[in-house]
Amino acid sequence: MKPKGLDHYKDAGKRAMQWHAENIKKMKQCRFDTIAVHGIYSMQEALDFNQGSIIEPIYMSTSQAYRDSDEMEAALSYQIPTWCYSRIGNPSIYYMEGVLALLESYGAGVDASCIATASGMAAIQSAVDQFLIEDPKRPNAPMNFVATTQVYGGTFQQFAIRKEKERNIEWRRVINSNDISEWESKIDENTRFIYGEMPSNPAQAFFDVKKIVDLAHKYGLPAIFDSTVATPALLRPLEFGADIVVQSVSKSLFTSGFGIAGAVIARKNITTNIDNPEMKADFCAYLKQLPNRDNGPNISPMNAIMALNDIRTIRHRMDVASRSTMTVAEFLKDHKHIEGVDYLGLKEHKLHELAKEYLFLVDAEHDEQYGSPQNRYGHLMSFRIKGGAENTRKVFDAFQRIWRATDLGRIKSVATIPTISTHAQQGEEGRKLAQIPPNLIRLCVGMEHPDDIIADIDQALSTLDGKTISVTSPEYSAAGASSARLV
Ligand SMILES: *Cc1c(COP(=O)(O)O)cnc(C)c1O
């Protein structure tokens, strides 16, 4: 057989890339829901490459085969589109990355790309570690990064232990993230990036995204945000100039709870003081082709497609769940056993006015039902029980409909006590910084009817009036004992 030659494949590759780019451009013209539903999986893609399969197939396969050595050479030197090996790429993963890149950059007027990871923590590590490398021009110079302290417990540990303690990279802690001057006072010539989580989990810290982005750029630094709690249905930091967004896809995006997933989404041409033109031009493509290829924190194709399938309905779910959360928050606000409710949607919340400038249900103005912009504040809230940790546990233990689990974003309502779960490891001092008292219950309202959630909370709170509630009925206690043995 006569070899086709490298150029044959490079030409074909060029045509394929052009076709993909045109398809993405077309999708960018569509509304948010259409993008969420179709992503980058077109009918032509289905017919030409996937036997017409109407749903994105799950490519449970390690690697791609090539027609001949020329195609292999062109592919492995990244000269043609390829997925080669599932640690680097995979069609199913590519479909998921495609939809997230479009949703996070929706309305932002920029091009973005995405790399999916096995978890939100892997996404955070992938996003920040690229900036924590020695500057060849200044060997042995110290490094620091400026980041909020009101962050997810895992992020707190990654920053405090993995970066600071183990690698001697200073985490300059922003305590009051709403004070721009505090951020600025921590930046110096050794700062590598600016990082914030917002709204934060669970304390719902919120800051002026646009001002923090401008501050980062003033110093030539990338602005990186964990936007898990908002999801692209309510806030898209890229629209306000952010360079990189990380998502714990495991949460509201992948609501069914089948697995763990993460994603990094970055605009093209990020701001950074690291001299690496390739990384600057397309951060996620760089991550995919080099560092993550070598470190291997990739997602599995199975999880990618299951996550993608949930992502299709994200806008509607965030709308309904946000409204239900508001109803629950209003109910709790004046309850006699409640010390306070933290929900950005409540007028009483000290950051409500700021959140109101940023958190909107995407496309509500194009929605037949609304026809105008609508604030939505998500489905994460927390509340504090009067009478300290003991009463808090009593109420928590009495939930019958709401699941006791260290989880959020589920289609089912889930609650946790952060001091004994998500934020247990960081110690009292760390929890104080993150503003997490022991009487705090974090609740993430699901898609049940809010009446039933309120009824469950109401009966749980009534245990503080001395009412006893039998959670496990006597007839079932034997079954309870046998399932306990499985643990
Ligand atoms: C859960 C969570 C993470 C970590 O994500 P995993 O997918 O669990 O690794 C990061 N940030 C926030 C805000 C989270 O809620």
Coordinates of C-alpha atoms and ligand atoms in Angstrom, one line a residue:
M1 CA 0.0 0.0 0.0
K2 CA 1.3 3.4 -1.0
P3 CA 1.7 5.7 2.1
K4 CA -0.6 8.6 2.1
G5 CA 2.0 10.9 3.6
L6 CA 1.9 13.3 6.6
D7 CA 0.4 16.1 4.5
H8 CA -2.6 14.1 3.5
Y9 CA -3.5 13.8 7.2
K10 CA -2.6 17.3 8.0
D11 CA -4.9 18.6 5.3
A12 CA -7.7 16.4 6.5
G13 CA -7.0 17.5 10.0
K14 CA -7.2 21.1 9.0
R15 CA -10.6 20.6 7.4
A16 CA -11.9 18.7 10.4
M17 CA -10.7 21.5 12.8
Q18 CA -12.4 24.1 10.6
W19 CA -15.6 22.1 10.5
H20 CA -15.6 21.9 14.3
A21 CA -14.8 25.5 14.7
E22 CA -17.7 26.4 12.5
N23 CA -20.0 24.2 14.4
I24 CA -19.0 25.8 17.7
K25 CA -19.4 29.2 16.2
K26 CA -22.9 28.3 15.2
M27 CA -23.7 26.9 18.6
K28 CA -22.4 30.2 20.2
Q29 CA -25.3 32.0 18.4
C30 CA -27.9 29.8 20.3
R31 CA -29.5 30.5 23.7
F32 CA -28.2 29.0 26.9
D33 CA -30.7 26.2 27.1
T34 CA -30.1 25.1 23.5
I35 CA -26.3 25.0 24.1
A36 CA -26.9 23.0 27.3
V37 CA -29.1 20.5 25.5
H38 CA -27.0 20.1 22.3
G39 CA -23.5 21.1 23.4
I40 CA -21.1 20.6 20.5
Y41 CA -22.7 17.3 19.4
S42 CA -24.3 18.0 16.1
M43 CA -26.4 15.8 13.8
Q44 CA -23.6 15.7 11.4
E45 CA -21.2 14.6 14.0
A46 CA -23.6 11.8 14.9
L47 CA -24.1 10.7 11.3
D48 CA -20.5 10.9 10.2
F49 CA -18.8 9.5 13.3
N50 CA -21.3 7.9 15.6
Q51 CA -23.7 5.8 13.5
G52 CA -26.4 8.4 14.0
S53 CA -26.5 8.0 17.7
I54 CA -28.8 10.7 19.0
I55 CA -27.1 10.8 22.4
E56 CA -23.4 11.3 22.8
P57 CA -21.9 7.8 23.0
I58 CA -19.8 6.7 26.0
Y59 CA -16.4 5.8 24.5
M60 CA -15.3 3.3 27.1
S61 CA -12.0 2.9 25.3
T62 CA -8.4 3.5 26.3
S63 CA -7.1 4.6 23.0
Q64 CA -7.5 5.4 19.3
A65 CA -6.2 3.4 16.5
Y66 CA -4.6 5.0 13.4
R67 CA -4.7 4.1 9.7
D68 CA -1.0 4.1 9.2
S69 CA 2.3 5.4 10.6
D70 CA 1.8 8.8 9.0
E71 CA -1.5 9.4 10.7
M72 CA -0.1 8.2 14.0
E73 CA 2.9 10.6 13.7
A74 CA 0.6 13.5 12.8
A75 CA -1.7 12.7 15.7
L76 CA 0.9 12.1 18.4
S77 CA 2.7 15.4 17.5
Y78 CA -0.7 17.1 17.9
Q79 CA -0.8 18.2 14.3
I80 CA -4.2 16.8 13.7
P81 CA -7.3 16.6 16.0
T82 CA -6.9 13.4 17.9
W83 CA -7.8 11.8 21.1
C84 CA -5.1 9.2 21.1
Y85 CA -5.3 8.0 24.7
S86 CA -8.0 8.6 27.2
R87 CA -5.7 10.1 29.8
I88 CA -5.2 12.9 27.3
G89 CA -8.5 13.0 25.4
N90 CA -11.5 11.0 24.5
P91 CA -14.6 11.8 22.4
S92 CA -17.0 11.5 25.3
I93 CA -14.8 13.8 27.5
Y94 CA -14.5 16.2 24.5
Y95 CA -18.3 16.5 24.3
M96 CA -18.5 17.4 27.9
E97 CA -15.7 19.9 27.7
G98 CA -17.3 21.5 24.7
V99 CA -20.6 22.2 26.4
L100 CA -19.0 23.6 29.6
A101 CA -16.7 25.9 27.6
L102 CA -19.7 27.3 25.8
L103 CA -21.9 27.7 28.9
E104 CA -19.2 29.4 31.0
S105 CA -18.4 31.8 28.2
Y106 CA -22.1 32.4 27.3
G107 CA -22.6 36.1 26.7
A108 CA -19.0 36.9 27.6
G109 CA -18.0 37.8 24.1
V110 CA -14.8 35.6 24.4
D111 CA -13.7 32.3 23.3
A112 CA -13.0 29.8 26.0
S113 CA -11.8 26.2 26.3
C114 CA -12.3 23.6 29.0
I115 CA -10.5 20.6 30.4
A116 CA -12.5 18.1 32.4
T117 CA -10.9 16.4 35.5
A118 CA -11.7 13.6 37.8
S119 CA -12.8 15.9 40.6
G120 CA -13.2 19.5 41.5
M121 CA -10.1 19.3 43.6
A122 CA -8.1 18.1 40.6
A123 CA -9.5 21.0 38.7
I124 CA -8.3 23.4 41.3
Q125 CA -4.9 21.8 41.4
S126 CA -4.7 21.8 37.6
A127 CA -5.7 25.5 37.5
V128 CA -3.4 26.9 40.1
D129 CA -0.2 24.7 39.9
Q130 CA 0.7 26.0 36.5
F131 CA 1.5 29.4 38.1
L132 CA 3.5 27.9 41.0
I133 CA 6.6 27.1 39.1
E134 CA 10.0 28.7 39.5
D135 CA 10.7 31.7 37.4
P136 CA 14.0 30.9 35.6
K137 CA 14.8 34.6 35.7
R138 CA 14.6 34.7 39.4
P139 CA 15.7 31.3 40.8
N140 CA 14.8 30.7 44.5
A141 CA 12.5 33.7 44.7
P142 CA 9.7 33.0 47.2
M143 CA 6.2 32.5 45.8
N144 CA 2.8 33.5 47.1
F145 CA -0.8 33.6 46.0
V146 CA -3.7 35.7 47.3
A147 CA -6.9 33.7 48.0
T148 CA -10.0 34.0 50.1
T149 CA -10.2 32.0 53.4
Q150 CA -13.9 31.3 53.0
V151 CA -13.4 28.4 50.7
Y152 CA -14.5 24.8 50.5
G153 CA -12.8 22.6 53.1
G154 CA -10.8 20.6 50.5
T155 CA -9.5 23.8 49.0
F156 CA -8.5 25.0 52.4
Q157 CA -6.5 21.9 52.9
Q158 CA -5.0 22.0 49.5
F159 CA -3.8 25.5 50.0
A160 CA -2.8 25.3 53.7
I161 CA -1.1 21.8 53.6
R162 CA -0.2 20.9 50.1
K163 CA 1.0 24.3 48.9
E164 CA 2.0 26.1 52.0
K165 CA 3.2 23.5 54.4
E166 CA 4.6 21.0 51.9
R167 CA 5.9 23.3 49.2
N168 CA 6.6 26.5 51.1
I169 CA 4.3 28.5 48.9
E170 CA 2.7 31.2 50.9
W171 CA -1.1 31.5 51.0
R172 CA -1.8 35.1 51.6
R173 CA -5.2 34.9 53.2
V174 CA -8.0 37.3 52.4
I175 CA -10.2 37.3 55.5
N176 CA -12.8 39.9 54.4
S177 CA -13.2 39.2 50.7
N178 CA -15.5 42.2 50.3
D179 CA -12.7 44.6 51.2
I180 CA -10.8 45.2 48.0
S181 CA -8.0 47.0 49.8
E182 CA -7.3 43.9 51.8
W183 CA -6.7 41.9 48.5
E184 CA -4.5 44.6 47.2
S185 CA -2.4 44.9 50.3
K186 CA -1.4 41.2 50.0
I187 CA -0.2 41.4 46.4
D188 CA 3.6 41.8 45.7
E189 CA 6.1 40.9 42.9
N190 CA 6.1 37.3 44.1
T191 CA 2.3 36.8 43.8
R192 CA 1.4 34.3 41.1
F193 CA -2.4 34.4 41.0
I194 CA -5.5 35.7 42.7
Y195 CA -8.1 33.2 43.8
G196 CA -11.6 33.5 45.2
E197 CA -14.6 31.2 45.8
M198 CA -18.0 32.9 45.4
P199 CA -20.6 32.4 46.7
S200 CA -18.5 30.4 49.1
N201 CA -19.4 27.0 50.5
P202 CA -20.9 27.2 53.1
A203 CA -20.6 30.7 54.4
Q204 CA -21.7 32.4 51.2
A205 CA -19.1 35.0 51.1
F206 CA -19.4 37.2 48.0
F207 CA -17.2 39.8 46.5
D208 CA -17.2 42.2 43.6
V209 CA -16.0 39.9 40.9
K210 CA -15.4 42.7 38.4
K211 CA -13.3 44.7 40.9
I212 CA -11.2 41.7 41.8
V213 CA -10.6 40.9 38.2
D214 CA -9.5 44.5 37.5
L215 CA -7.2 44.4 40.5
A216 CA -5.6 41.1 39.4
H217 CA -5.0 42.5 35.9
K218 CA -3.5 45.7 37.2
Y219 CA -0.7 43.5 38.6
G220 CA -0.6 41.3 35.6
L221 CA -2.0 38.3 37.5
P222 CA -4.6 35.8 36.5
A223 CA -8.0 35.9 38.3
I224 CA -9.2 32.4 39.2
F225 CA -12.6 31.7 40.6
D226 CA -14.4 28.7 42.0
S227 CA -17.9 29.2 40.7
T228 CA -19.3 25.8 41.8
V229 CA -22.1 27.2 43.9
A230 CA -23.5 29.6 41.3
T231 CA -23.0 27.4 38.2
P232 CA -23.0 29.0 34.8
A233 CA -26.8 29.3 35.0
L234 CA -26.5 32.1 37.5
L235 CA -23.1 33.6 37.1
R236 CA -20.3 33.4 34.5
P237 CA -17.1 35.1 35.8
L238 CA -15.6 35.1 32.3
E239 CA -18.2 37.7 31.5
F240 CA -16.5 40.0 34.0
G241 CA -13.0 39.4 32.7
A242 CA -12.0 36.4 34.8
D243 CA -9.2 34.3 33.3
I244 CA -10.0 30.9 34.7
V245 CA -13.1 29.3 36.3
V246 CA -13.0 26.0 38.2
Q247 CA -16.1 23.9 38.7
S248 CA -16.7 21.0 41.0
V249 CA -19.0 19.5 38.4
S250 CA -19.8 16.8 41.0
K251 CA -22.3 19.3 42.5
S252 CA -25.3 21.0 40.9
L253 CA -24.1 20.4 37.3
F254 CA -23.9 16.6 37.9
T255 CA -27.0 16.7 40.1
S256 CA -28.0 13.0 39.9
G257 CA -25.0 12.2 42.1
F258 CA -23.7 9.3 40.1
G259 CA -20.1 10.4 40.4
I260 CA -17.4 12.9 40.9
A261 CA -16.2 15.3 38.2
G262 CA -14.4 18.6 37.8
A263 CA -13.6 21.1 35.1
V264 CA -11.3 24.1 34.4
I265 CA -12.6 26.6 31.9
A266 CA -10.4 29.4 30.7
R267 CA -10.6 32.3 28.3
K268 CA -8.1 32.4 25.5
N269 CA -5.2 34.7 26.2
I270 CA -5.1 34.8 29.9
T271 CA -3.2 37.4 32.0
T272 CA -0.2 36.0 33.8
N273 CA 3.4 37.0 34.8
I274 CA 4.7 33.6 33.8
D275 CA 6.6 33.6 30.6
N276 CA 4.9 30.8 28.7
P277 CA 3.2 31.9 25.5
E278 CA 1.6 28.5 24.8
M279 CA -0.1 28.5 28.3
K280 CA -1.2 32.1 27.9
A281 CA -2.8 31.6 24.5
D282 CA -5.0 28.6 25.4
F283 CA -4.7 27.6 29.0
C284 CA -6.9 24.5 28.8
A285 CA -5.4 23.1 25.6
Y286 CA -2.0 23.6 27.2
L287 CA -3.1 21.7 30.3
K288 CA -4.5 18.9 28.3
Q289 CA -1.6 18.5 26.0
L290 CA 1.2 18.8 28.6
P291 CA 0.8 19.0 32.4
N292 CA -2.4 17.0 32.7
R293 CA -1.1 14.5 30.2
D294 CA 1.9 14.0 32.5
N295 CA 0.0 14.1 35.8
G296 CA -3.1 12.2 34.7
P297 CA -6.0 13.7 36.7
N298 CA -8.4 13.0 33.9
I299 CA -12.1 12.1 34.2
S300 CA -13.5 8.8 33.0
P301 CA -15.7 8.9 29.8
M302 CA -18.6 7.3 31.7
N303 CA -18.7 10.1 34.3
A304 CA -18.2 12.7 31.5
I305 CA -21.4 11.6 29.7
M306 CA -23.4 11.2 32.8
A307 CA -22.4 14.7 33.9
L308 CA -23.2 16.0 30.5
N309 CA -26.6 14.5 30.6
D310 CA -27.4 16.3 33.8
I311 CA -26.0 19.6 32.5
R312 CA -28.7 19.8 29.8
T313 CA -31.2 20.9 32.4
I314 CA -29.0 23.1 34.6
R315 CA -30.9 26.4 33.9
H316 CA -34.3 25.1 34.9
R317 CA -33.0 23.3 37.9
M318 CA -31.2 26.3 39.2
D319 CA -34.3 28.4 38.7
V320 CA -36.7 26.0 40.6
A321 CA -34.2 25.1 43.3
S322 CA -33.3 28.8 43.9
R323 CA -37.0 29.7 44.3
S324 CA -37.6 26.8 46.7
T325 CA -34.5 27.8 48.7
M326 CA -35.9 31.3 49.0
T327 CA -39.1 29.9 50.3
V328 CA -37.3 27.7 52.9
A329 CA -35.1 30.7 53.9
E330 CA -38.1 32.9 54.5
F331 CA -39.7 30.2 56.6
L332 CA -36.6 29.8 58.8
K333 CA -35.8 33.4 59.2
D334 CA -38.4 34.1 61.9
H335 CA -38.4 30.7 63.5
K336 CA -38.0 30.7 67.3
H337 CA -35.2 28.1 67.3
I338 CA -33.2 29.8 64.6
E339 CA -30.4 32.2 65.5
G340 CA -29.8 33.3 61.9
V341 CA -30.2 32.3 58.3
D342 CA -27.4 32.9 55.7
Y343 CA -28.8 33.1 52.3
L344 CA -27.7 35.7 49.7
G345 CA -31.3 36.0 48.5
L346 CA -32.5 37.4 51.8
K347 CA -32.6 41.1 52.0
E348 CA -31.2 40.8 55.5
H349 CA -28.0 39.2 54.3
K350 CA -25.2 41.8 54.4
L351 CA -24.0 41.0 50.9
H352 CA -27.5 40.8 49.4
E353 CA -27.2 44.1 47.5
L354 CA -23.8 43.0 45.9
A355 CA -25.1 39.5 45.1
K356 CA -28.1 41.1 43.5
E357 CA -25.8 42.8 41.0
Y358 CA -24.3 39.6 39.9
L359 CA -26.6 36.6 40.4
F360 CA -29.2 36.3 37.6
L361 CA -31.0 33.4 36.0
V362 CA -29.4 33.4 32.6
D363 CA -31.8 34.3 29.7
A364 CA -34.7 35.1 32.0
E365 CA -35.3 38.1 29.8
H366 CA -35.8 35.8 26.9
D367 CA -38.0 33.4 28.9
E368 CA -41.7 33.5 28.1
Q369 CA -42.5 33.0 31.7
Y370 CA -40.4 36.0 33.0
G371 CA -39.6 38.3 30.1
S372 CA -37.2 40.4 32.3
P373 CA -34.0 39.8 34.3
Q374 CA -34.6 37.7 37.4
N375 CA -32.3 37.4 40.4
R376 CA -31.7 33.9 41.5
Y377 CA -29.4 33.0 44.4
G378 CA -28.8 29.3 44.1
H379 CA -29.8 26.4 46.3
L380 CA -27.1 26.6 49.0
M381 CA -28.0 28.1 52.3
S382 CA -27.1 27.7 55.9
F383 CA -28.8 28.4 59.2
R384 CA -27.7 28.5 62.8
I385 CA -29.6 26.8 65.6
K386 CA -30.1 28.4 69.0
G387 CA -28.5 26.5 71.9
G388 CA -25.2 25.5 70.3
A389 CA -23.8 22.3 68.9
E390 CA -25.9 20.0 71.0
N391 CA -29.2 21.4 69.8
T392 CA -27.8 21.6 66.3
R393 CA -27.2 17.8 66.3
K394 CA -30.6 17.2 67.7
V395 CA -32.3 19.0 64.8
F396 CA -30.0 17.5 62.3
D397 CA -30.6 13.9 63.5
A398 CA -34.3 14.4 63.3
F399 CA -34.4 15.1 59.5
Q400 CA -36.4 12.4 57.8
R401 CA -36.8 13.7 54.2
I402 CA -33.6 15.8 54.0
W403 CA -30.5 13.5 53.6
R404 CA -27.7 13.7 56.1
A405 CA -24.7 13.7 53.8
T406 CA -21.5 15.6 53.0
D407 CA -22.8 16.6 49.6
L408 CA -24.6 19.4 47.8
G409 CA -26.1 20.2 44.5
R410 CA -28.1 17.0 44.5
I411 CA -31.6 16.7 43.1
K412 CA -32.5 15.6 46.6
S413 CA -32.2 18.0 49.5
V414 CA -29.1 17.3 51.5
A415 CA -27.8 18.8 54.8
T416 CA -24.6 18.6 56.7
I417 CA -22.9 20.1 59.8
P418 CA -19.7 21.6 58.3
T419 CA -17.7 21.6 61.6
I420 CA -17.9 17.8 61.9
S421 CA -17.7 17.1 58.2
T422 CA -16.5 19.2 55.3
H423 CA -14.6 21.6 57.5
A424 CA -13.5 19.2 60.3
Q425 CA -9.9 18.9 59.2
Q426 CA -8.9 22.6 59.2
G427 CA -9.3 22.9 63.0
E428 CA -11.0 25.6 65.0
E429 CA -8.7 28.4 63.9
G430 CA -9.2 27.6 60.3
R431 CA -13.0 27.4 60.8
K432 CA -13.0 30.8 62.4
L433 CA -11.3 32.2 59.4
A434 CA -13.8 30.5 57.2
Q435 CA -16.6 31.7 59.5
I436 CA -18.1 28.4 60.3
P437 CA -19.6 28.1 63.8
P438 CA -20.5 24.7 65.4
N439 CA -24.2 25.5 65.3
L440 CA -24.3 25.9 61.5
I441 CA -26.3 23.5 59.3
R442 CA -25.7 23.7 55.6
L443 CA -28.7 22.9 53.6
C444 CA -28.8 22.5 49.8
V445 CA -32.4 22.4 48.7
G446 CA -33.3 19.9 46.0
M447 CA -36.1 19.6 43.5
E448 CA -38.7 18.3 45.9
H449 CA -41.8 20.5 46.5
P450 CA -40.6 23.1 49.1
D451 CA -43.7 22.4 51.3
D452 CA -42.3 19.0 52.1
I453 CA -38.8 20.3 52.8
I454 CA -40.3 22.9 55.1
A455 CA -42.4 20.3 56.8
D456 CA -39.4 18.2 57.5
I457 CA -37.4 21.1 58.9
D458 CA -40.3 22.1 61.0
Q459 CA -40.8 18.7 62.6
A460 CA -37.0 18.5 63.1
L461 CA -37.0 21.8 64.9
S462 CA -39.9 20.8 67.0
T463 CA -37.6 18.2 68.7
L464 CA -36.2 21.3 70.6
D465 CA -39.7 21.7 72.2
G466 CA -39.2 18.3 73.8
K467 CA -41.1 16.4 71.2
T468 CA -39.6 13.0 70.5
I469 CA -39.6 11.7 67.0
S470 CA -38.9 8.1 66.2
V471 CA -36.8 8.3 63.1
T472 CA -36.5 4.5 62.8
S473 CA -39.8 2.9 63.4
P474 CA -39.7 -0.3 65.7
E475 CA -40.8 -2.6 62.9
Y476 CA -37.8 -1.7 60.8
S477 CA -35.2 -1.6 63.5
A478 CA -34.0 -5.1 62.6
A479 CA -33.4 -4.1 59.0
G480 CA -31.6 -1.0 60.3
A481 CA -29.3 -3.2 62.2
S482 CA -28.5 -5.5 59.3
S483 CA -27.7 -2.6 57.0
A484 CA -25.5 -1.2 59.7
R485 CA -23.5 -4.4 59.6
L486 CA -22.7 -3.8 55.9
V487 CA -20.7 -0.6 56.8
Ligands
LIG1 C1 -17.2 20.1 46.4 C2 -16.5 21.4 46.1 C3 -15.1 21.3 45.6 C4 -14.4 20.0 45.4 O1 -14.9 19.3 44.4 P1 -14.9 17.7 44.3 O2 -15.6 17.4 43.0 O3 -15.6 17.2 45.5 O4 -13.4 17.3 44.3 C5 -14.5 22.5 45.3 N1 -15.2 23.7 45.5 C6 -16.4 23.8 46.0 C7 -17.1 25.1 46.1 C8 -17.1 22.6 46.3 O5 -18.4 22.7 46.8

